[in-house]
XYZ file of C-alpha atoms in Angstrom:
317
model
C 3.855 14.459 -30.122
C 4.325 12.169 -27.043
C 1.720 9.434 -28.077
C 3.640 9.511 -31.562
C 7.054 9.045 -29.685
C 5.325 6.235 -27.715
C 4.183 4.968 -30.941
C 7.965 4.724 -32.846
C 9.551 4.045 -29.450
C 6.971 0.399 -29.405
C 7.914 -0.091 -33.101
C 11.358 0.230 -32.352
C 11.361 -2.258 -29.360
C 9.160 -4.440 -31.888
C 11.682 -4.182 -34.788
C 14.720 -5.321 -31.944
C 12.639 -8.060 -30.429
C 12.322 -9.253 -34.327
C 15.997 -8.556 -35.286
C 17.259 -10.785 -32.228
C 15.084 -13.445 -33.022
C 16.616 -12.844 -36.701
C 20.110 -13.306 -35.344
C 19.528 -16.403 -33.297
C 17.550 -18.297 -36.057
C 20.988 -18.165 -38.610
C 23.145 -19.029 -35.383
C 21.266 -22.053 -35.041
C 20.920 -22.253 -38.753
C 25.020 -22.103 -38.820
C 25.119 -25.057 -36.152
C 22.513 -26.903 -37.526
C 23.273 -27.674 -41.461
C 26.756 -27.120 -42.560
C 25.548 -25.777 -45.726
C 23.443 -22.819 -44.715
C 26.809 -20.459 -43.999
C 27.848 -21.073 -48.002
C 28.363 -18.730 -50.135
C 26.069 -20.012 -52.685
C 23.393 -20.574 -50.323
C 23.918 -17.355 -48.752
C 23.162 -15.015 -52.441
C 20.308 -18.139 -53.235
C 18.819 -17.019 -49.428
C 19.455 -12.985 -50.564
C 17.618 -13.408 -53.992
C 14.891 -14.770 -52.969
C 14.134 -12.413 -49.928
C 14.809 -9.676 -52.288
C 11.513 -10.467 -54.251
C 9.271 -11.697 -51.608
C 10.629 -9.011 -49.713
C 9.378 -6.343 -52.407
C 6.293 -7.832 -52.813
C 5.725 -7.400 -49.022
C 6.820 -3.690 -48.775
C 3.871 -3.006 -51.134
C 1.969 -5.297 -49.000
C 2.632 -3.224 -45.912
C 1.592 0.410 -48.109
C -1.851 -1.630 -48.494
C -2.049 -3.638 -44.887
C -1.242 0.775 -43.412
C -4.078 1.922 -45.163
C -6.637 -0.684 -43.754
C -6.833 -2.960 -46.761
C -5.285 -5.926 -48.565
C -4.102 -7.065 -52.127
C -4.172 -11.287 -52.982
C -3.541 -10.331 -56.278
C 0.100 -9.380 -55.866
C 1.179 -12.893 -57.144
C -1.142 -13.157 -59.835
C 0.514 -9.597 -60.927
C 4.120 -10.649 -60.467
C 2.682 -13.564 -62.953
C 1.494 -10.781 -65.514
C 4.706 -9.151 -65.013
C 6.860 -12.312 -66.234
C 4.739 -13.103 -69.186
C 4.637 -9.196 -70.377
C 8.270 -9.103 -70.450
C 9.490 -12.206 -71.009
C 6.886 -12.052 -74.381
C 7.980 -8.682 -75.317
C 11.622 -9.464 -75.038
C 11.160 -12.785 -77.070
C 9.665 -10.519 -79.914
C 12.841 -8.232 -80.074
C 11.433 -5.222 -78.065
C 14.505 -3.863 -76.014
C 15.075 -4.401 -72.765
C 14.104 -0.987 -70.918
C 11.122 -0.920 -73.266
C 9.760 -4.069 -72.458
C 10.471 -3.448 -68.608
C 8.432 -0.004 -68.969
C 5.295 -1.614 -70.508
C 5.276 -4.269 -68.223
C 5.318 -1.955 -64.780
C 3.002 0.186 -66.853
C 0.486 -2.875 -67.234
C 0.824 -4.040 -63.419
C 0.333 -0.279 -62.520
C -2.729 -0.694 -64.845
C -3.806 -3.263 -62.590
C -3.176 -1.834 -59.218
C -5.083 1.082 -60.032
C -7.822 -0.637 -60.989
C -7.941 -2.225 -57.425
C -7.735 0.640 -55.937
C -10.951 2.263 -58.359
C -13.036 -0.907 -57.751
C -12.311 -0.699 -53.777
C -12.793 3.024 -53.918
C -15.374 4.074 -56.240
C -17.272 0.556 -56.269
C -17.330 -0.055 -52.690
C -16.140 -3.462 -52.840
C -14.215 -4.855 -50.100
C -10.812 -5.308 -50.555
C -10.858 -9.007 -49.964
C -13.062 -9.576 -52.882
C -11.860 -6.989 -55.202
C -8.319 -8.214 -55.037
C -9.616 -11.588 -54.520
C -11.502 -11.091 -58.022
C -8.581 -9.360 -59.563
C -5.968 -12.452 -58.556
C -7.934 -14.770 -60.360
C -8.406 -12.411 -63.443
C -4.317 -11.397 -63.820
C -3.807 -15.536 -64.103
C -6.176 -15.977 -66.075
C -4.631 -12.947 -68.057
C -1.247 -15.103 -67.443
C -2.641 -18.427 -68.686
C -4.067 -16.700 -71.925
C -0.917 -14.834 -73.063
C 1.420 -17.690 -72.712
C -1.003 -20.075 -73.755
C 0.107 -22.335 -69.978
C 3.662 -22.942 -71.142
C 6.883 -21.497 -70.190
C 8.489 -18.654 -72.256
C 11.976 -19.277 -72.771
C 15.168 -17.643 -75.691
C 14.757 -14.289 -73.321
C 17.905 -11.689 -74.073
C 21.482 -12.862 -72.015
C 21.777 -9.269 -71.235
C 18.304 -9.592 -69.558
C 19.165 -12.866 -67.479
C 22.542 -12.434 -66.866
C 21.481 -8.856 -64.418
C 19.933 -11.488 -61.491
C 23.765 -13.673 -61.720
C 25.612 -10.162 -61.021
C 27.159 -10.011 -57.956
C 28.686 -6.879 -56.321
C 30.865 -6.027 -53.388
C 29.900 -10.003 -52.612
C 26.086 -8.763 -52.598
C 23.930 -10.805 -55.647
C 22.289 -7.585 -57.840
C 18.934 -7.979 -56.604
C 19.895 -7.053 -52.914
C 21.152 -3.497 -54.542
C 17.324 -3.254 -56.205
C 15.768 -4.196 -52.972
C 17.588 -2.230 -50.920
C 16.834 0.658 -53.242
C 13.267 0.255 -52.767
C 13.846 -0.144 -48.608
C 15.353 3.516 -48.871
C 12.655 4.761 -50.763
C 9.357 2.821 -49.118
C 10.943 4.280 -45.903
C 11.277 7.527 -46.901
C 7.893 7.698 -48.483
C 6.036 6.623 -44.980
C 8.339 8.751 -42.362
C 8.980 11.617 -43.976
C 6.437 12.561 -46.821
C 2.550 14.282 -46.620
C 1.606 11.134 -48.533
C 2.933 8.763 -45.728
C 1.206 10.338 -42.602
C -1.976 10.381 -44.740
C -1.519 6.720 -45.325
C -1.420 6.012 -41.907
C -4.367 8.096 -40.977
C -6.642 7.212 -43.391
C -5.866 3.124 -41.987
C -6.248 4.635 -38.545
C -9.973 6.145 -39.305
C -10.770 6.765 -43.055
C -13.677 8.780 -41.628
C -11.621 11.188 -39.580
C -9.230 11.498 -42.845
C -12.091 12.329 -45.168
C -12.995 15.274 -42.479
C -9.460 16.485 -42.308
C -9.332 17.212 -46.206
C -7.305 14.061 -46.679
C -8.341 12.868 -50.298
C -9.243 8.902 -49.944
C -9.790 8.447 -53.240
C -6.259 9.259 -53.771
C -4.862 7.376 -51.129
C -6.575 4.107 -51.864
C -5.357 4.359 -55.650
C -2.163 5.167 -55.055
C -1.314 2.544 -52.587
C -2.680 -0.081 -54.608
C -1.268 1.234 -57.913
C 2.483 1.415 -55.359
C 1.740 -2.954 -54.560
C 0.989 -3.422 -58.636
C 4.568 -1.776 -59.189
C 6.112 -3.153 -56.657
C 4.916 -6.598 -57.761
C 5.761 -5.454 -60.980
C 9.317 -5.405 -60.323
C 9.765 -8.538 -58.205
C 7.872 -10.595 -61.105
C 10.994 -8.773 -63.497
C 13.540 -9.681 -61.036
C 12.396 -13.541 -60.758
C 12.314 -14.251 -64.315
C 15.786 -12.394 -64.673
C 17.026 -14.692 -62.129
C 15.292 -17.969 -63.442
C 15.666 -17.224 -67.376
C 12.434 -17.642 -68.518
C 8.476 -16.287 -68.648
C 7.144 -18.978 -66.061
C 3.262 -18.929 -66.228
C 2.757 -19.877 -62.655
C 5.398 -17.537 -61.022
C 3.861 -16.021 -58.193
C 1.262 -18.359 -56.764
C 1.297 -18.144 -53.221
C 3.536 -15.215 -53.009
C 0.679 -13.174 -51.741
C 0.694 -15.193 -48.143
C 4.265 -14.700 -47.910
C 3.811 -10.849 -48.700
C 1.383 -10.806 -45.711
C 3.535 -13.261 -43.640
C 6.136 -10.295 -43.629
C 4.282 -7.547 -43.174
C 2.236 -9.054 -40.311
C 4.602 -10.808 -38.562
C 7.137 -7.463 -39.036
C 4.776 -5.211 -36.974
C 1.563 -4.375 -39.655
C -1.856 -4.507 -38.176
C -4.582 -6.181 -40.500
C -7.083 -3.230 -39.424
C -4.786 -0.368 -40.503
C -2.596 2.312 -38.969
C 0.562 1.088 -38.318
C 3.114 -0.634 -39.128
C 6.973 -0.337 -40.553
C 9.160 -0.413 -43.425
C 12.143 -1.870 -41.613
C 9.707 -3.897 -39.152
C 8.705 -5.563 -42.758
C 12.121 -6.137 -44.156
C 12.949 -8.381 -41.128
C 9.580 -9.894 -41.147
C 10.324 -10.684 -45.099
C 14.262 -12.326 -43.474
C 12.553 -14.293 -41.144
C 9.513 -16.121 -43.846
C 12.732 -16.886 -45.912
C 15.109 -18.031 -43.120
C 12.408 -20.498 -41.776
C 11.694 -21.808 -45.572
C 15.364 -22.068 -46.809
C 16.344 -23.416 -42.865
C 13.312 -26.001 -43.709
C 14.875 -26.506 -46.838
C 18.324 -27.715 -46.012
C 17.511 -29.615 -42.810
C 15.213 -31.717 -45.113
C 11.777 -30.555 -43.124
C 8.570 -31.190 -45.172
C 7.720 -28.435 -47.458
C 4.129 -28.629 -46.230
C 5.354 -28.128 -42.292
C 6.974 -25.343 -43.458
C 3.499 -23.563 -44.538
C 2.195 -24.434 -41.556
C 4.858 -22.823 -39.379
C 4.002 -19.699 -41.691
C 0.578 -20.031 -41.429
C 1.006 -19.987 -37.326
C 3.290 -17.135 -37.809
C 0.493 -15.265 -39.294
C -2.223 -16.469 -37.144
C -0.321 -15.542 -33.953
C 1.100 -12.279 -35.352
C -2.076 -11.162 -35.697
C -3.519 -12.956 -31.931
C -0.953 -10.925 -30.845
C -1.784 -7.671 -32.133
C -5.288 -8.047 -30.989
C -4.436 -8.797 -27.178
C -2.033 -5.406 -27.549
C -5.033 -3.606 -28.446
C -7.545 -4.958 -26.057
C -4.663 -4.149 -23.036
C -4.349 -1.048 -24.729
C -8.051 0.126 -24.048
């Protein structure tokens, strides 16, 4: 019980460290464009972390348990195409929705069996399965943009409540229950222990078969529903909607606290990691800094996230 309440009580310190730096990055933000404080801006800045920031809490389920999942932009691709097709040929909206999670559930799950039950590494299985889902992508739309989707379907992304745009409401929805799924669930503390030492789970009577399916069928849905959310928001079936999202996913999670060889890491530790990839990008954005800097400041993020982790580790043994 005391090396677990060392454990949160590090986190916690982690997530602060990460909220302050948070903080000071809009201050400067706020000083440094006169646009970034805008209301407009300010719901743009909210949408957009809402996705990535989805993507990346299924990330971190994946990134807990020891493994990793490139194919999470490939499926919010597949996700965008299913329903955007669907809706164009008059299936209703919850319908279309439904078969579309259901199909990038299909696809997590199938990660999770080829990882599992073939023994493939997760790098290549979800390396394999990224390029597969765009292919998938490529072949349904045919390479062009889907567009005459449903005003009722576009129209939910433009809602704004209580000031908030609608997609912070779904996001935060998904904080509550990604949070409450890893601190206070049987399913969570296996997670963690099966990234921690799968061997040591297996002994315990922790099924690993389950575990690995079920986080990787948890990223497919969650990527699912961001890849719903961004064509809501931009109106159309986009054929090459989320390419790249994968290294902002694991931007987040990493730079929020997640270790790359399993056992920890943190819901809210993630959300902030998620505010900070999309401050620095939409920052880089209105100060007029190269697009390409701007994945290399990422890139270094992620690099020295992880440097960083490893040096904790070493001083920790």
């Amino acid at each position: 019980m005391k090396l677990l309440s060392k454990k949160n009580n590090k986190f916690r310190i982690a997530e602060g460290n990460l909220l302050v730096i948070v903080i000071v990055l809009m201050v400067i933000l706020s000083f440094a464009t006169k646009n970034f404080f805008t209301v407009n801006n300010l719901r743009n800045l909210v949408r957009q972390t809402s996705v990535n920031g989805i993507i990346a809490l299924g990330m971190t389920f994946v990134i807990i348990s020891g493994g990793i999942d490139l194919s999470v932009g490939s499926v919010v691709g597949v996700s965008s195409i299913v329903v955007a097709k669907l809706l164009v040929a008059g299936i209703g909206i919850f319908p279309a929705i439904l078969i579309a999670l259901l199909v990038c559930i299909l696809l997590g799950t199938l990660n999770g069996l080829i990882i599992h039950y073939g023994k493939v590494p997760p790098f290549i299985a979800t390396l394999g399965m990224m390029q597969a889902a765009r292919g998938i992508v490529m072949l349904l739309s045919n390479a062009r943009m889907i567009a005459g989707l449903p005003k009722s379907f576009t129209g939910f992304a433009q809602l704004v409540f209580l000031g908030f745009p609608s997609l912070f409401f779904v996001w935060f929805l998904v904080i509550l229950v990604t949070f409450v799924v890893t601190t206070k669930t049987i399913f969570g503390r296996n997670i963690f222990a099966y990234g921690s030492n799968i061997e040591a789970a297996r002994l315990s009577g922790i099924n690993t078969a389950k575990v690995t399916v079920s986080v990787y069928a948890m990223s497919g849905l969650l990527s699912g529903i961001a890849g719903i959310l961004m064509t809501s928001r931009l109106g159309n079936g986009i054929p090459t909607a989320g390419q790249g999202y994968e290294m902002d996913a694991i931007a987040s999670a990493v730079v929020g606290g997640a270790s790359l060889s399993g056992g920890s890491g943190t819901i809210i530790g993630t959300v902030l990691g998620a505010l900070l990839i999309s401050l620095i990008q939409n920052g880089g954005n209105l100060l007029g800094i190269n697009a390409f800097i701007l994945q290399i400041i990422v890139g270094v993020l992620i690099v020295a996230s992880v440097w960083y982790d490893q040096i904790r580790k070493t001083t920790k043994n």
